[in-house]
Amino acid sequence: MRLSRLTPWASGLAVAALIAIPAAASAGQDRAAAPTTATASVSVDAYYAAAEGKSGAALKTALHNIIKVQSKVSYDGVWNALKVTDQDPANPNNVILVYSGRSQSKSTNGGGVNDWNREHVWAKSHGDFGTATGPGTDLHHLRPEDVTVNSTRGNKDFDMGGSPVSEAPGSFTDGDSFEPRNAVKGDVARMLLYMAVRYDGGDGFADLEMNDKVNNGTAPLFGRLSVLKQWNRMDPPDAFEQRRNQVIYDTYQHNRNPFIDHPEWVDSIWP
């Protein structure tokens, strides 16, 4: 098990999102310690007021009702949005590729070798929603990634193990799963869990749910939940992830990923 490579974080840690995240965010680079807990913003607290005091299924329902109120982005619009949401804080001309960790020119988006394209962390075949406006264009789970690495990941579920992935140092894959680098393990978990809360079948799309399996194929399911829960605890939200959440809220979709603001809610909903 490679989980020993990760640094555990304190049980029950709540990371509140800031209205302004420092420009020197770590961009998902490997880090030695958890970020300092931020002072909660009144507006963020108000955003989650309807979820206050709830747990379990009631919390999941309350969060769904909060985050389903959003603006939509077209699939073409995702290209330009990712150039803002995933901007390298050390180089405004570049984006950070999610699995590779590489800083790459914003202008190299496309379909060629060594270009970057739009990675669906919740693979669009899991629920067969394609690139439809809604889950197919939801910025909370779309990230820039090298074309070849994106293809290697394919529509695999997430788990531990496998062989090293070329062009994605610290990532591993086998026949039925993908393991991202340590610095974004928690990011991946929180993106998937957001999708499972946001899309419940009530707006014309599949009811996306989590399970503890791999090889989910085209079913609207993603796993492995037990591993993703560990990743959420061991890799808490960093400044890059918090800033990204804020930019999506302020500029594009006007909804938030609640598990970035409150990672402790994961264990409440999925005990």
Coordinates of C-alpha atoms in Angstrom, one line a residue:
M1 CA 0.0 0.0 0.0
R2 CA 1.4 3.4 -1.0
L3 CA -0.9 5.3 1.4
S4 CA 2.0 5.6 3.8
R5 CA 3.5 8.2 1.5
L6 CA 0.8 10.6 2.5
T7 CA 0.7 12.9 5.5
P8 CA -2.5 12.4 7.6
W9 CA -4.5 15.5 8.6
A10 CA -6.3 16.2 11.9
S11 CA -9.7 14.5 12.2
G12 CA -12.6 16.9 11.8
L13 CA -10.5 19.7 10.2
A14 CA -12.7 22.2 8.5
V15 CA -11.1 24.4 5.8
A16 CA -13.2 27.4 5.0
A17 CA -12.9 29.0 1.6
L18 CA -11.8 32.6 1.5
I19 CA -13.3 35.3 -0.7
A20 CA -9.8 36.1 -1.9
I21 CA -7.1 33.3 -2.0
P22 CA -3.5 34.4 -2.1
A23 CA -1.9 34.4 -5.6
A24 CA 0.9 32.3 -4.2
A25 CA -1.3 29.2 -4.1
S26 CA 0.6 26.0 -4.3
A27 CA -1.0 24.8 -7.6
G28 CA -1.4 21.2 -6.4
Q29 CA 2.3 20.8 -6.0
D30 CA 3.6 18.3 -3.4
R31 CA 3.4 19.8 0.1
A32 CA 4.9 18.7 3.4
A33 CA 2.1 20.0 5.7
A34 CA -1.6 20.8 5.7
P35 CA -2.5 24.4 5.0
T36 CA -3.4 26.8 7.8
T37 CA -7.1 26.8 8.6
A38 CA -8.6 30.0 7.1
T39 CA -11.0 32.4 8.8
A40 CA -14.5 31.6 7.6
S41 CA -16.1 34.2 5.4
V42 CA -19.5 35.4 6.4
S43 CA -20.8 35.0 2.8
V44 CA -19.6 31.4 2.5
D45 CA -21.2 30.6 5.9
A46 CA -24.4 32.1 4.5
Y47 CA -24.2 30.0 1.4
Y48 CA -24.4 26.9 3.5
A49 CA -26.9 28.1 6.0
A50 CA -29.5 25.6 4.9
A51 CA -27.1 22.7 5.6
E52 CA -26.2 23.9 9.1
G53 CA -26.7 21.2 11.8
K54 CA -27.5 18.4 9.3
S55 CA -25.7 15.1 8.8
G56 CA -25.9 12.0 6.7
A57 CA -28.6 11.8 4.0
A58 CA -30.2 15.1 5.2
L59 CA -26.9 16.9 4.7
K60 CA -26.5 15.4 1.2
T61 CA -30.0 16.6 0.3
A62 CA -29.4 20.1 1.7
L63 CA -26.1 20.5 -0.1
H64 CA -27.7 19.2 -3.4
N65 CA -30.4 21.9 -3.1
I66 CA -27.8 24.6 -2.5
I67 CA -25.3 23.7 -5.3
K68 CA -27.8 22.8 -8.0
V69 CA -28.4 26.5 -8.4
Q70 CA -25.7 27.3 -10.9
S71 CA -24.9 29.0 -14.2
K72 CA -24.0 26.7 -17.1
V73 CA -20.8 26.8 -19.2
S74 CA -20.7 25.5 -22.8
Y75 CA -18.2 22.8 -23.7
D76 CA -16.3 25.3 -25.9
G77 CA -16.4 27.8 -23.1
V78 CA -14.6 25.3 -20.8
W79 CA -11.3 25.8 -22.7
N80 CA -11.1 29.5 -21.7
A81 CA -12.5 28.9 -18.2
L82 CA -9.7 26.3 -17.4
K83 CA -7.1 28.9 -18.4
V84 CA -8.4 30.9 -15.5
T85 CA -9.4 28.3 -12.9
D86 CA -6.1 26.3 -13.3
Q87 CA -3.7 29.2 -13.9
D88 CA -0.2 28.6 -12.6
P89 CA 0.2 31.1 -9.7
A90 CA 4.0 31.3 -10.6
N91 CA 3.4 31.9 -14.3
P92 CA 0.1 33.5 -15.5
N93 CA 0.8 32.3 -19.1
N94 CA 0.5 28.7 -18.0
V95 CA -1.9 26.2 -16.5
I96 CA -1.1 23.3 -14.1
L97 CA -1.9 19.9 -15.5
V98 CA -3.8 17.9 -12.8
Y99 CA -2.2 14.5 -12.9
S100 CA 1.1 15.5 -14.5
G101 CA 1.7 18.5 -12.2
R102 CA 3.4 20.1 -15.2
S103 CA 3.1 23.9 -15.8
Q104 CA 2.3 24.3 -19.5
S105 CA 1.4 27.2 -21.8
K106 CA -2.3 28.0 -21.9
S107 CA -2.0 28.3 -25.7
T108 CA -1.1 24.6 -26.2
N109 CA -4.6 23.4 -25.6
G110 CA -5.9 21.0 -28.3
G111 CA -5.7 17.3 -29.4
G112 CA -2.1 16.9 -30.5
V113 CA 0.7 15.0 -28.7
N114 CA 1.9 17.1 -25.7
D115 CA -1.1 19.4 -26.0
W116 CA -3.4 19.6 -23.0
N117 CA -7.1 18.9 -23.2
R118 CA -10.2 18.7 -21.0
E119 CA -10.0 15.9 -18.5
H120 CA -13.4 14.7 -17.1
V121 CA -12.4 13.5 -13.6
W122 CA -15.9 11.9 -13.4
A123 CA -15.5 10.1 -16.7
K124 CA -18.4 11.1 -19.0
S125 CA -19.1 7.5 -19.9
H126 CA -20.1 6.8 -16.2
G127 CA -23.7 7.9 -16.7
D128 CA -23.4 8.5 -20.4
F129 CA -23.7 12.3 -20.2
G130 CA -21.0 13.0 -22.7
T131 CA -20.3 16.7 -23.1
A132 CA -23.9 17.9 -22.5
T133 CA -24.2 21.2 -20.8
G134 CA -24.6 20.2 -17.1
P135 CA -22.4 17.3 -15.9
G136 CA -20.4 17.3 -19.1
T137 CA -19.3 20.9 -18.8
D138 CA -19.3 21.3 -15.0
L139 CA -16.0 23.0 -14.1
H140 CA -15.9 21.5 -10.7
H141 CA -14.7 18.2 -12.2
L142 CA -13.0 19.4 -15.4
R143 CA -9.2 19.9 -15.3
P144 CA -6.4 20.5 -17.9
E145 CA -4.3 17.4 -18.6
D146 CA -1.8 16.2 -21.1
V147 CA -3.5 14.5 -24.0
T148 CA -1.6 11.2 -23.7
V149 CA -2.1 11.0 -19.9
N150 CA -5.8 11.8 -20.3
S151 CA -6.0 8.8 -22.7
T152 CA -4.1 6.6 -20.3
R153 CA -6.5 7.4 -17.5
G154 CA -9.5 6.9 -19.9
N155 CA -12.7 6.1 -17.9
K156 CA -11.0 4.1 -15.1
D157 CA -12.2 4.3 -11.6
F158 CA -9.7 5.5 -8.9
D159 CA -7.8 3.1 -6.6
M160 CA -4.3 2.3 -5.4
G161 CA -1.8 0.4 -7.4
G162 CA -0.4 -0.2 -10.9
S163 CA 2.6 0.8 -13.0
P164 CA 4.0 4.3 -13.2
V165 CA 2.3 6.6 -15.8
S166 CA 4.5 8.1 -18.4
E167 CA 4.4 12.0 -18.2
A168 CA 2.6 11.9 -14.9
P169 CA 5.2 11.4 -12.1
G170 CA 3.8 9.9 -9.0
S171 CA 0.7 8.5 -10.8
F172 CA 0.0 4.8 -11.4
T173 CA -2.4 2.8 -13.4
D174 CA -3.5 -0.8 -14.1
G175 CA -6.2 -2.5 -16.1
D176 CA -9.1 -1.1 -14.1
S177 CA -8.0 1.9 -12.0
F178 CA -5.9 5.0 -11.9
E179 CA -4.0 6.5 -8.9
P180 CA -3.1 10.2 -9.2
R181 CA -0.1 11.8 -7.7
N182 CA -0.2 12.5 -3.9
A183 CA -0.7 16.3 -4.2
V184 CA -4.1 15.9 -5.9
K185 CA -5.4 12.7 -4.4
G186 CA -7.8 14.8 -2.2
D187 CA -8.7 17.1 -5.0
V188 CA -9.8 14.1 -7.1
A189 CA -11.9 12.7 -4.2
R190 CA -13.6 16.0 -3.6
M191 CA -14.4 16.5 -7.3
L192 CA -16.1 13.1 -7.6
L193 CA -18.0 13.5 -4.4
Y194 CA -19.3 16.9 -5.5
M195 CA -20.6 15.3 -8.7
A196 CA -22.4 12.6 -6.6
V197 CA -24.2 15.3 -4.6
R198 CA -24.9 17.8 -7.5
Y199 CA -26.4 15.3 -10.0
D200 CA -29.2 13.2 -8.4
G201 CA -31.3 12.4 -11.5
G202 CA -33.7 15.3 -11.0
D203 CA -32.6 17.5 -13.9
G204 CA -32.7 15.2 -16.8
F205 CA -29.3 13.6 -16.2
A206 CA -28.3 10.3 -14.6
D207 CA -28.3 10.0 -10.8
L208 CA -24.6 9.9 -10.1
E209 CA -23.5 7.8 -7.1
M210 CA -20.4 6.5 -5.3
N211 CA -19.6 2.9 -4.6
D212 CA -16.7 0.8 -3.4
K213 CA -15.9 -0.9 -6.7
V214 CA -13.8 -0.5 -9.8
N215 CA -14.9 -1.6 -13.3
N216 CA -18.1 0.5 -13.1
G217 CA -18.2 0.8 -16.9
T218 CA -21.1 2.9 -18.2
A219 CA -23.1 2.8 -15.0
P220 CA -23.6 6.2 -13.3
L221 CA -21.3 5.0 -10.5
F222 CA -17.7 5.8 -9.4
G223 CA -15.3 4.2 -7.0
R224 CA -13.4 3.2 -5.0
L225 CA -15.2 5.1 -2.2
S226 CA -13.2 3.8 0.7
V227 CA -10.0 4.9 -1.0
L228 CA -11.4 8.3 -2.0
K229 CA -12.4 8.9 1.6
Q230 CA -8.9 8.2 2.7
W231 CA -7.5 10.6 0.1
N232 CA -9.9 13.3 1.3
R233 CA -8.5 13.0 4.8
M234 CA -4.9 12.7 3.9
D235 CA -4.7 15.4 1.3
P236 CA -6.7 18.4 2.6
P237 CA -7.6 21.4 0.4
D238 CA -4.7 23.6 -0.4
A239 CA -4.7 27.3 -1.5
F240 CA -4.8 26.4 -5.2
E241 CA -7.9 24.2 -4.8
Q242 CA -9.6 26.8 -2.6
R243 CA -8.8 29.6 -5.1
R244 CA -10.2 27.4 -8.0
N245 CA -13.4 26.9 -6.1
Q246 CA -13.8 30.6 -5.5
V247 CA -13.1 31.5 -9.2
I248 CA -15.8 29.0 -10.3
Y249 CA -18.2 30.5 -7.8
D250 CA -17.4 34.2 -8.6
T251 CA -16.9 34.1 -12.3
Y252 CA -18.5 31.0 -14.0
Q253 CA -21.0 28.7 -12.3
H254 CA -21.8 30.6 -9.1
N255 CA -21.9 27.4 -7.1
R256 CA -19.3 25.9 -4.9
N257 CA -17.8 22.5 -4.1
P258 CA -18.9 22.0 -0.5
F259 CA -16.2 19.4 0.2
I260 CA -13.4 22.0 -0.5
D261 CA -15.0 24.4 2.0
H262 CA -15.9 21.6 4.5
P263 CA -13.9 18.4 3.8
E264 CA -15.3 16.9 7.1
W265 CA -18.7 16.6 5.5
V266 CA -17.5 13.7 3.4
D267 CA -17.4 11.4 6.4
S268 CA -20.8 12.7 7.6
I269 CA -22.5 11.8 4.3
W270 CA -20.5 8.6 3.6
P271 CA -19.7 7.1 7.1

